[in-house]
PDB file of C-alpha atoms and ligand atoms in Angstrom:
ATOM      1  CA  UNK A   2     -10.163   2.864 -16.946  1.00 96.00           C
ATOM      2  CA  UNK A   3      -6.420   2.431 -14.741  1.00 98.00           C
ATOM      3  CA  UNK A   4      -4.566  -0.097 -13.453  1.00 98.00           C
ATOM      4  CA  UNK A   5      -2.790  -0.482 -10.452  1.00 98.00           C
ATOM      5  CA  UNK A   6      -0.587  -2.597  -9.257  1.00 99.00           C
ATOM      6  CA  UNK A   7      -0.834  -2.972  -5.798  1.00 98.00           C
ATOM      7  CA  UNK A   8       1.940  -5.119  -4.060  1.00 98.00           C
ATOM      8  CA  UNK A   9       2.953  -4.907  -0.214  1.00 98.00           C
ATOM      9  CA  UNK A  10       4.224  -5.808   2.665  1.00 98.00           C
ATOM     10  CA  UNK A  11       7.937  -7.485  -0.048  1.00 98.00           C
ATOM     11  CA  UNK A  12       9.708  -7.427   3.622  1.00 98.00           C
ATOM     12  CA  UNK A  13      13.292  -7.584   2.260  1.00 98.00           C
ATOM     13  CA  UNK A  14      14.389  -9.665   4.710  1.00 98.00           C
ATOM     14  CA  UNK A  15      12.407 -12.185   4.789  1.00 97.00           C
ATOM     15  CA  UNK A  16      11.822 -13.692   1.646  1.00 96.00           C
ATOM     16  CA  UNK A  17      12.813 -17.046   0.973  1.00 95.00           C
ATOM     17  CA  UNK A  18      10.772 -18.439  -1.892  1.00 96.00           C
ATOM     18  CA  UNK A  19      13.138 -19.139  -4.790  1.00 96.00           C
ATOM     19  CA  UNK A  20      12.396 -17.047  -7.720  1.00 98.00           C
ATOM     20  CA  UNK A  21       9.810 -14.840  -5.963  1.00 98.00           C
ATOM     21  CA  UNK A  22      11.047 -11.296  -6.276  1.00 98.00           C
ATOM     22  CA  UNK A  23      11.659 -12.439 -10.224  1.00 98.00           C
ATOM     23  CA  UNK A  24       8.401 -13.108 -10.726  1.00 98.00           C
ATOM     24  CA  UNK A  25       6.728 -10.731  -9.178  1.00 98.00           C
ATOM     25  CA  UNK A  26       8.233  -8.247 -11.525  1.00 98.00           C
ATOM     26  CA  UNK A  27       8.156 -10.187 -14.311  1.00 98.00           C
ATOM     27  CA  UNK A  28       4.214 -10.370 -13.934  1.00 98.00           C
ATOM     28  CA  UNK A  29       3.767  -7.099 -13.526  1.00 98.00           C
ATOM     29  CA  UNK A  30       5.700  -6.049 -16.845  1.00 98.00           C
ATOM     30  CA  UNK A  31       3.090  -8.547 -18.876  1.00 98.00           C
ATOM     31  CA  UNK A  32       0.378  -7.344 -16.587  1.00 98.00           C
ATOM     32  CA  UNK A  33       1.197  -3.337 -18.484  1.00 98.00           C
ATOM     33  CA  UNK A  34      -0.824  -1.436 -15.534  1.00 98.00           C
ATOM     34  CA  UNK A  35      -0.606   2.307 -15.470  1.00 98.00           C
ATOM     35  CA  UNK A  36       1.222   2.328 -12.202  1.00 98.00           C
ATOM     36  CA  UNK A  37       2.733   0.155  -9.422  1.00 99.00           C
ATOM     37  CA  UNK A  38       2.175   1.303  -5.790  1.00 99.00           C
ATOM     38  CA  UNK A  39       4.014  -0.299  -2.656  1.00 99.00           C
ATOM     39  CA  UNK A  40       2.442  -0.535   0.226  1.00 98.00           C
ATOM     40  CA  UNK A  41       5.399  -0.009   2.796  1.00 98.00           C
ATOM     41  CA  UNK A  42       6.961  -2.391   4.808  1.00 98.00           C
ATOM     42  CA  UNK A  43       9.642  -2.551   2.415  1.00 98.00           C
ATOM     43  CA  UNK A  44      12.176  -4.449   4.518  1.00 98.00           C
ATOM     44  CA  UNK A  45      11.982  -6.951   7.639  1.00 97.00           C
ATOM     45  CA  UNK A  46      14.504  -4.147  10.073  1.00 97.00           C
ATOM     46  CA  UNK A  47      15.797  -1.869   8.244  1.00 97.00           C
ATOM     47  CA  UNK A  48      19.070  -2.881   7.870  1.00 97.00           C
ATOM     48  CA  UNK A  49      20.617  -0.848   5.299  1.00 97.00           C
ATOM     49  CA  UNK A  50      20.934  -4.528   2.647  1.00 98.00           C
ATOM     50  CA  UNK A  51      17.301  -4.213   3.240  1.00 98.00           C
ATOM     51  CA  UNK A  52      16.778  -1.310   2.399  1.00 98.00           C
ATOM     52  CA  UNK A  53      19.645  -1.140  -1.283  1.00 98.00           C
ATOM     53  CA  UNK A  54      17.493  -4.638  -2.116  1.00 98.00           C
ATOM     54  CA  UNK A  55      14.360  -3.316  -2.234  1.00 98.00           C
ATOM     55  CA  UNK A  56      15.470   0.078  -4.332  1.00 98.00           C
ATOM     56  CA  UNK A  57      16.647  -2.521  -6.675  1.00 98.00           C
ATOM     57  CA  UNK A  58      13.552  -3.657  -6.482  1.00 98.00           C
ATOM     58  CA  UNK A  59      11.670  -0.036  -6.937  1.00 98.00           C
ATOM     59  CA  UNK A  60      13.431   1.013  -9.209  1.00 98.00           C
ATOM     60  CA  UNK A  61      12.986  -2.390 -11.399  1.00 98.00           C
ATOM     61  CA  UNK A  62       9.924  -1.481 -12.618  1.00 98.00           C
ATOM     62  CA  UNK A  63       9.228   0.304 -15.868  1.00 98.00           C
ATOM     63  CA  UNK A  64       5.829   2.719 -14.970  1.00 98.00           C
ATOM     64  CA  UNK A  65       5.625   5.217 -12.680  1.00 98.00           C
ATOM     65  CA  UNK A  66       5.980   3.845  -8.760  1.00 98.00           C
ATOM     66  CA  UNK A  67       4.757   5.223  -5.641  1.00 98.00           C
ATOM     67  CA  UNK A  68       5.029   4.001  -2.513  1.00 98.00           C
ATOM     68  CA  UNK A  69       5.360   4.240   1.040  1.00 98.00           C
ATOM     69  CA  UNK A  70       6.648   3.069   4.624  1.00 98.00           C
ATOM     70  CA  UNK A  71       6.067   0.699   6.947  1.00 98.00           C
ATOM     71  CA  UNK A  72       5.788  -0.044   9.846  1.00 97.00           C
ATOM     72  CA  UNK A  73       9.394  -2.616   9.338  1.00 97.00           C
ATOM     73  CA  UNK A  74      10.376   0.579   7.349  1.00 98.00           C
ATOM     74  CA  UNK A  75      11.418   2.215  10.434  1.00 97.00           C
ATOM     75  CA  UNK A  76      14.949   2.702  12.345  1.00 96.00           C
ATOM     76  CA  UNK A  77      14.768  -1.168  14.997  1.00 93.00           C
ATOM     77  CA  UNK A  78      14.343  -0.932  18.823  1.00 91.00           C
ATOM     78  CA  UNK A  79      18.308  -0.705  18.875  1.00 92.00           C
ATOM     79  CA  UNK A  80      18.917   2.678  17.442  1.00 91.00           C
ATOM     80  CA  UNK A  81      15.376   4.052  19.655  1.00 92.00           C
ATOM     81  CA  UNK A  82      16.955   7.764  19.267  1.00 92.00           C
ATOM     82  CA  UNK A  83      16.777   8.215  15.876  1.00 94.00           C
ATOM     83  CA  UNK A  84      13.198   5.799  15.271  1.00 94.00           C
ATOM     84  CA  UNK A  85      12.089   7.976  17.379  1.00 93.00           C
ATOM     85  CA  UNK A  86      13.077  11.161  16.111  1.00 95.00           C
ATOM     86  CA  UNK A  87      13.976  10.853  12.539  1.00 95.00           C
ATOM     87  CA  UNK A  88      12.288   6.955  12.163  1.00 95.00           C
ATOM     88  CA  UNK A  89      11.961   6.616   8.364  1.00 97.00           C
ATOM     89  CA  UNK A  90      14.827   8.789   7.090  1.00 96.00           C
ATOM     90  CA  UNK A  91      16.509   5.392   6.071  1.00 97.00           C
ATOM     91  CA  UNK A  92      13.900   5.737   4.171  1.00 98.00           C
ATOM     92  CA  UNK A  93      13.683   9.056   3.163  1.00 98.00           C
ATOM     93  CA  UNK A  94      17.707   8.598   2.201  1.00 98.00           C
ATOM     94  CA  UNK A  95      17.320   5.485  -0.006  1.00 98.00           C
ATOM     95  CA  UNK A  96      13.978   5.169  -1.714  1.00 98.00           C
ATOM     96  CA  UNK A  97      12.696   8.630  -1.380  1.00 98.00           C
ATOM     97  CA  UNK A  98      12.851  11.866   0.042  1.00 98.00           C
ATOM     98  CA  UNK A  99       9.098  12.426  -0.827  1.00 98.00           C
ATOM     99  CA  UNK A 100       6.488  10.637   1.725  1.00 98.00           C
ATOM    100  CA  UNK A 101       3.549  12.232   0.334  1.00 98.00           C
ATOM    101  CA  UNK A 102       3.676  11.411  -3.411  1.00 98.00           C
ATOM    102  CA  UNK A 103       1.591  11.998  -6.034  1.00 98.00           C
ATOM    103  CA  UNK A 104       0.820  10.389  -9.142  1.00 98.00           C
ATOM    104  CA  UNK A 105      -0.732  11.978 -11.785  1.00 98.00           C
ATOM    105  CA  UNK A 106      -3.389   9.768 -14.640  1.00 98.00           C
ATOM    106  CA  UNK A 107      -4.348  10.793 -17.387  1.00 97.00           C
ATOM    107  CA  UNK A 108      -7.794   9.796 -15.026  1.00 97.00           C
ATOM    108  CA  UNK A 109      -6.330   9.345 -12.677  1.00 98.00           C
ATOM    109  CA  UNK A 110      -5.096  11.233  -9.067  1.00 98.00           C
ATOM    110  CA  UNK A 111      -3.564   8.463  -6.713  1.00 98.00           C
ATOM    111  CA  UNK A 112      -1.572  10.522  -3.459  1.00 98.00           C
ATOM    112  CA  UNK A 113       0.579   8.477  -0.980  1.00 98.00           C
ATOM    113  CA  UNK A 114       1.136   9.274   3.452  1.00 98.00           C
ATOM    114  CA  UNK A 115       3.437   7.747   5.405  1.00 98.00           C
ATOM    115  CA  UNK A 116       1.213   6.580   8.571  1.00 98.00           C
ATOM    116  CA  UNK A 117       5.001   4.494   9.754  1.00 97.00           C
ATOM    117  CA  UNK A 118       6.576   6.009  13.408  1.00 94.00           C
ATOM    118  CA  UNK A 119       9.170   5.300  16.328  1.00 90.00           C
ATOM    119  CA  UNK A 120       6.530   5.548  18.983  1.00 88.00           C
ATOM    120  CA  UNK A 121       4.542   2.011  19.073  1.00 88.00           C
ATOM    121  CA  UNK A 122       6.229  -1.639  19.118  1.00 86.00           C
ATOM    122  CA  UNK A 123       4.012  -1.342  15.045  1.00 90.00           C
ATOM    123  CA  UNK A 124       0.822   0.735  15.286  1.00 91.00           C
ATOM    124  CA  UNK A 125       0.611   4.032  12.611  1.00 96.00           C
ATOM    125  CA  UNK A 126      -0.414   7.071  13.356  1.00 96.00           C
ATOM    126  CA  UNK A 127      -1.670   9.194  10.754  1.00 98.00           C
ATOM    127  CA  UNK A 128      -2.128  13.711  11.074  1.00 97.00           C
ATOM    128  CA  UNK A 129      -4.147  16.065  11.017  1.00 98.00           C
ATOM    129  CA  UNK A 130      -2.337  18.217   9.104  1.00 98.00           C
ATOM    130  CA  UNK A 131      -2.658  14.672   6.522  1.00 98.00           C
ATOM    131  CA  UNK A 132      -6.025  15.058   6.357  1.00 98.00           C
ATOM    132  CA  UNK A 133      -5.447  18.241   4.955  1.00 98.00           C
ATOM    133  CA  UNK A 134      -2.632  17.179   2.495  1.00 98.00           C
ATOM    134  CA  UNK A 135      -4.968  15.383   0.853  1.00 98.00           C
ATOM    135  CA  UNK A 136      -7.755  18.057   0.528  1.00 97.00           C
ATOM    136  CA  UNK A 137      -5.100  20.149  -0.730  1.00 97.00           C
ATOM    137  CA  UNK A 138      -3.291  17.279  -3.202  1.00 98.00           C
ATOM    138  CA  UNK A 139      -6.851  16.263  -4.651  1.00 97.00           C
ATOM    139  CA  UNK A 140      -8.017  19.635  -6.037  1.00 96.00           C
ATOM    140  CA  UNK A 141      -8.798  19.538  -9.406  1.00 95.00           C
ATOM    141  CA  UNK A 142      -7.745  15.797  -9.617  1.00 96.00           C
ATOM    142  CA  UNK A 143      -9.860  13.307 -12.037  1.00 96.00           C
ATOM    143  CA  UNK A 144     -13.113  11.250 -10.822  1.00 94.00           C
ATOM    144  CA  UNK A 145     -10.971   8.614  -9.421  1.00 97.00           C
ATOM    145  CA  UNK A 146      -9.283   9.284  -6.266  1.00 97.00           C
ATOM    146  CA  UNK A 147      -7.558   6.574  -4.478  1.00 98.00           C
ATOM    147  CA  UNK A 148      -4.858   7.022  -1.252  1.00 98.00           C
ATOM    148  CA  UNK A 149      -1.858   4.076  -0.588  1.00 98.00           C
ATOM    149  CA  UNK A 150      -1.054   4.255   2.845  1.00 98.00           C
ATOM    150  CA  UNK A 151       0.542   0.938   4.763  1.00 98.00           C
ATOM    151  CA  UNK A 152      -1.572   0.323   8.422  1.00 98.00           C
ATOM    152  CA  UNK A 153      -5.745  -0.129   7.948  1.00 98.00           C
ATOM    153  CA  UNK A 154      -7.162   3.403   8.622  1.00 98.00           C
ATOM    154  CA  UNK A 155     -10.547   1.925  10.289  1.00 97.00           C
ATOM    155  CA  UNK A 156     -11.414  -1.427  12.559  1.00 96.00           C
ATOM    156  CA  UNK A 157     -11.483  -4.571  10.035  1.00 95.00           C
ATOM    157  CA  UNK A 158     -11.348  -8.021  10.259  1.00 91.00           C
ATOM    158  CA  UNK A 159      -7.626 -10.058  11.265  1.00 91.00           C
ATOM    159  CA  UNK A 160      -6.319  -6.688  12.422  1.00 93.00           C
ATOM    160  CA  UNK A 161      -5.832  -5.890  15.911  1.00 93.00           C
ATOM    161  CA  UNK A 162      -6.474  -2.462  17.780  1.00 92.00           C
ATOM    162  CA  UNK A 163      -3.089  -2.077  17.452  1.00 92.00           C
ATOM    163  CA  UNK A 164      -2.658  -2.666  13.536  1.00 95.00           C
ATOM    164  CA  UNK A 165      -5.302   0.194  13.257  1.00 97.00           C
ATOM    165  CA  UNK A 166      -3.588   4.108  12.530  1.00 97.00           C
ATOM    166  CA  UNK A 167      -4.433   6.095  15.465  1.00 97.00           C
ATOM    167  CA  UNK A 168      -6.718   8.839  13.674  1.00 98.00           C
ATOM    168  CA  UNK A 169      -6.970   6.624  10.334  1.00 98.00           C
ATOM    169  CA  UNK A 170     -11.456   8.044  10.423  1.00 97.00           C
ATOM    170  CA  UNK A 171     -10.226  11.819  10.085  1.00 98.00           C
ATOM    171  CA  UNK A 172      -8.283  10.734   7.921  1.00 98.00           C
ATOM    172  CA  UNK A 173     -10.843   8.480   5.963  1.00 98.00           C
ATOM    173  CA  UNK A 174     -13.387  11.199   6.419  1.00 97.00           C
ATOM    174  CA  UNK A 175     -10.773  13.391   5.171  1.00 98.00           C
ATOM    175  CA  UNK A 176     -10.701  11.190   1.678  1.00 98.00           C
ATOM    176  CA  UNK A 177     -14.724  10.904   1.427  1.00 97.00           C
ATOM    177  CA  UNK A 178     -14.883  14.113   1.642  1.00 96.00           C
ATOM    178  CA  UNK A 179     -12.445  13.867  -1.278  1.00 97.00           C
ATOM    179  CA  UNK A 180     -14.406  10.999  -3.102  1.00 97.00           C
ATOM    180  CA  UNK A 181     -11.274   8.411  -2.439  1.00 98.00           C
ATOM    181  CA  UNK A 182     -12.499   6.040  -4.119  1.00 97.00           C
ATOM    182  CA  UNK A 183      -9.763   3.603  -2.718  1.00 98.00           C
ATOM    183  CA  UNK A 184      -7.034   3.488  -0.262  1.00 98.00           C
ATOM    184  CA  UNK A 185      -4.707   0.591  -0.791  1.00 98.00           C
ATOM    185  CA  UNK A 186      -2.855  -0.555   2.080  1.00 98.00           C
ATOM    186  CA  UNK A 187      -1.393  -4.049   3.857  1.00 98.00           C
ATOM    187  CA  UNK A 188       0.417  -4.345   7.128  1.00 98.00           C
ATOM    188  CA  UNK A 189      -2.254  -7.686   7.895  1.00 97.00           C
ATOM    189  CA  UNK A 190      -0.289 -10.150   4.949  1.00 97.00           C
ATOM    190  CA  UNK A 191      -3.999 -11.406   4.978  1.00 97.00           C
ATOM    191  CA  UNK A 192      -6.720 -10.414   2.266  1.00 97.00           C
ATOM    192  CA  UNK A 193      -9.180  -7.852   2.802  1.00 95.00           C
ATOM    193  CA  UNK A 194     -11.170  -5.549   0.509  1.00 95.00           C
ATOM    194  CA  UNK A 195     -13.969  -3.842   2.287  1.00 95.00           C
ATOM    195  CA  UNK A 196     -15.750  -0.984   2.714  1.00 95.00           C
ATOM    196  CA  UNK A 197     -14.904   1.485   4.830  1.00 96.00           C
ATOM    197  CA  UNK A 198     -17.874   3.557   7.134  1.00 96.00           C
ATOM    198  CA  UNK A 199     -17.063   6.117   5.191  1.00 96.00           C
ATOM    199  CA  UNK A 200     -17.404   4.980   1.704  1.00 96.00           C
ATOM    200  CA  UNK A 201     -13.723   4.767   0.449  1.00 97.00           C
ATOM    201  CA  UNK A 202     -12.941   1.360  -0.088  1.00 97.00           C
ATOM    202  CA  UNK A 203      -9.979  -0.251   2.167  1.00 98.00           C
ATOM    203  CA  UNK A 204      -7.957  -2.908  -0.442  1.00 98.00           C
ATOM    204  CA  UNK A 205      -5.785  -4.458   2.459  1.00 98.00           C
ATOM    205  CA  UNK A 206      -2.999  -6.761   0.082  1.00 98.00           C
ATOM    206  CA  UNK A 207      -0.954  -9.933   1.997  1.00 98.00           C
ATOM    207  CA  UNK A 208       2.668 -10.403   2.034  1.00 98.00           C
ATOM    208  CA  UNK A 209       4.018 -10.816  -1.723  1.00 98.00           C
ATOM    209  CA  UNK A 210       6.656 -12.088  -1.772  1.00 98.00           C
ATOM    210  CA  UNK A 211       8.019 -12.864   2.059  1.00 97.00           C
ATOM    211  CA  UNK A 212       7.352 -15.607   4.435  1.00 95.00           C
ATOM    212  CA  UNK A 213       5.360 -13.856   6.838  1.00 95.00           C
ATOM    213  CA  UNK A 214       1.315 -14.531   5.703  1.00 93.00           C
ATOM    214  CA  UNK A 215      -0.735 -14.563   8.180  1.00 94.00           C
ATOM    215  CA  UNK A 216      -4.295 -16.508   8.826  1.00 93.00           C
ATOM    216  CA  UNK A 217      -5.951 -17.793   5.240  1.00 94.00           C
ATOM    217  CA  UNK A 218      -2.983 -16.374   3.853  1.00 96.00           C
ATOM    218  CA  UNK A 219      -0.105 -17.297   5.875  1.00 94.00           C
ATOM    219  CA  UNK A 220       1.809 -19.742   3.055  1.00 95.00           C
ATOM    220  CA  UNK A 221       0.170 -16.828  -0.300  1.00 97.00           C
ATOM    221  CA  UNK A 222       2.572 -14.815  -1.795  1.00 98.00           C
ATOM    222  CA  UNK A 223      -0.039 -12.593  -3.373  1.00 98.00           C
ATOM    223  CA  UNK A 224      -0.562  -9.322  -5.119  1.00 98.00           C
ATOM    224  CA  UNK A 225      -3.805  -6.939  -6.629  1.00 98.00           C
ATOM    225  CA  UNK A 226      -4.438  -5.653  -9.896  1.00 98.00           C
ATOM    226  CA  UNK A 227      -6.880  -2.657  -9.321  1.00 98.00           C
ATOM    227  CA  UNK A 228      -9.177  -1.215 -11.753  1.00 98.00           C
ATOM    228  CA  UNK A 229     -11.167   2.230 -11.536  1.00 98.00           C
ATOM    229  CA  UNK A 230     -12.579   3.550 -13.417  1.00 96.00           C
ATOM    230  CA  UNK A 231     -14.999   5.985 -11.396  1.00 94.00           C
ATOM    231  CA  UNK A 232     -17.581   3.698 -10.585  1.00 94.00           C
ATOM    232  CA  UNK A 233     -16.205   0.147 -10.347  1.00 96.00           C
ATOM    233  CA  UNK A 234     -13.638  -0.556  -7.706  1.00 97.00           C
ATOM    234  CA  UNK A 235     -12.291  -4.078  -9.251  1.00 98.00           C
ATOM    235  CA  UNK A 236      -9.210  -6.021  -7.044  1.00 98.00           C
ATOM    236  CA  UNK A 237      -7.635  -9.246  -9.301  1.00 98.00           C
ATOM    237  CA  UNK A 238      -5.446 -10.913  -6.749  1.00 98.00           C
ATOM    238  CA  UNK A 239      -2.431 -12.633  -7.917  1.00 98.00           C
ATOM    239  CA  UNK A 240      -0.977 -15.658  -6.701  1.00 98.00           C
ATOM    240  CA  UNK A 241       2.773 -16.650  -6.685  1.00 98.00           C
ATOM    241  CA  UNK A 242       2.321 -20.521  -7.255  1.00 98.00           C
ATOM    242  CA  UNK A 243       6.037 -21.419  -7.243  1.00 97.00           C
ATOM    243  CA  UNK A 244       6.698 -20.806 -11.216  1.00 98.00           C
ATOM    244  CA  UNK A 245       5.131 -18.008 -11.971  1.00 98.00           C
ATOM    245  CA  UNK A 246       2.133 -15.087 -10.045  1.00 98.00           C
ATOM    246  CA  UNK A 247      -1.818 -15.730 -11.970  1.00 98.00           C
ATOM    247  CA  UNK A 248      -4.957 -14.990 -10.905  1.00 98.00           C
ATOM    248  CA  UNK A 249      -6.758 -16.040  -8.643  1.00 98.00           C
ATOM    249  CA  UNK A 250      -9.901 -13.948  -8.012  1.00 97.00           C
ATOM    250  CA  UNK A 251     -10.995 -11.503  -9.027  1.00 98.00           C
ATOM    251  CA  UNK A 252     -13.899  -9.420  -7.444  1.00 97.00           C
ATOM    252  CA  UNK A 253     -15.596  -5.687  -8.328  1.00 96.00           C
ATOM    253  CA  UNK A 254     -17.188  -3.800  -6.652  1.00 94.00           C
ATOM    254  CA  UNK A 255     -19.344  -1.024  -6.536  1.00 91.00           C
ATOM    255  CA  UNK A 256     -18.077   2.775  -5.620  1.00 93.00           C
ATOM    256  CA  UNK A 257     -19.770   4.425  -2.686  1.00 89.00           C
ATOM    257  CA  UNK A 258     -22.367   6.825  -4.489  1.00 88.00           C
ATOM    258  CA  UNK A 259     -21.145   9.822  -3.023  1.00 89.00           C
ATOM    259  CA  UNK A 260     -18.160   9.609  -3.382  1.00 91.00           C
ATOM    260  CA  UNK A 261     -19.342  10.127  -7.223  1.00 86.00           C
ATOM    261  CA  UNK A 262     -19.199  12.933  -9.391  1.00 79.00           C
ATOM    262  CA  UNK A 263     -22.830  14.464  -9.576  1.00 73.00           C
ATOM    263  CA  UNK A 264     -24.878  12.794 -12.216  1.00 65.00           C
ATOM    264  CA  UNK A 265     -22.443  10.163 -12.573  1.00 61.00           C
ATOM    265  CA  UNK A 266     -23.452   5.809 -11.357  1.00 52.00           C
ATOM    266  CA  UNK A 267     -26.422   5.523  -9.462  1.00 47.00           C
ATOM    267  CA  UNK A 268     -27.579   7.143  -6.526  1.00 41.00           C
ATOM    268  CA  UNK A 269     -27.246  10.303  -6.963  1.00 36.00           C
TER     269      UNK A 269
HETATM  270 FE1  FE2 B 189       4.183  -6.498   6.688  1.00 52.49          FE
HETATM  271 FE1  FE2 B 190       3.457  -3.347   9.013  1.00 52.49          FE
END
């Protein structure tokens, strides 16, 4: 069994609730997950001070941390040259130079991919090269395989057309081919857990710390503990109540039979 703390859209620069970051870090440590996956939008406007705060946050965890950028982490509009040519260069300098990180745990391998780019207002993009990265990275992986990508890879409730990453369906097909059981994302600031047509579960966390919540999660600060055992994906939602984070919902999603190794589970 593998337990991942799935944190998204912390948005340093739009954090107003007193003590929320400290409470989040304390709760994650109390939960003792095997790793932390941060699915993008670390900053509000990619300013240096926001990135410095984000770097302190990322480095405050004692367990392995995987982090990918979001659209808010690309250079803002008033640096159009950098935004188009080297959109996440500040992320690479301050957070990590690895834009497709792979964390290998004993029972699970977790791969992160960058969907943020500068030739858009807020949309995402994933490429055929990244699908190939998925195929190569998961060769020889144990049964539990997880992707971390900021933007939704397929249409879903609360996602406008522009929220869905261009090329998302191709990446999802590659993920299904490689028996990826869950894709952890964010961007929408509304909690959603749905099964894609291709099979992998799409687990979208809300905003963990910022005041940018939307829809039914407008006032929520929330993150997930995602528990995978090869046959199910359990998502424990943990919300901030003004003092601390605590579990408010536990949802168990069965892994699609086409994503299980032959001989495991039902229907194979
Ligand atoms: Fe965001
Ligand atoms: Fe975003």
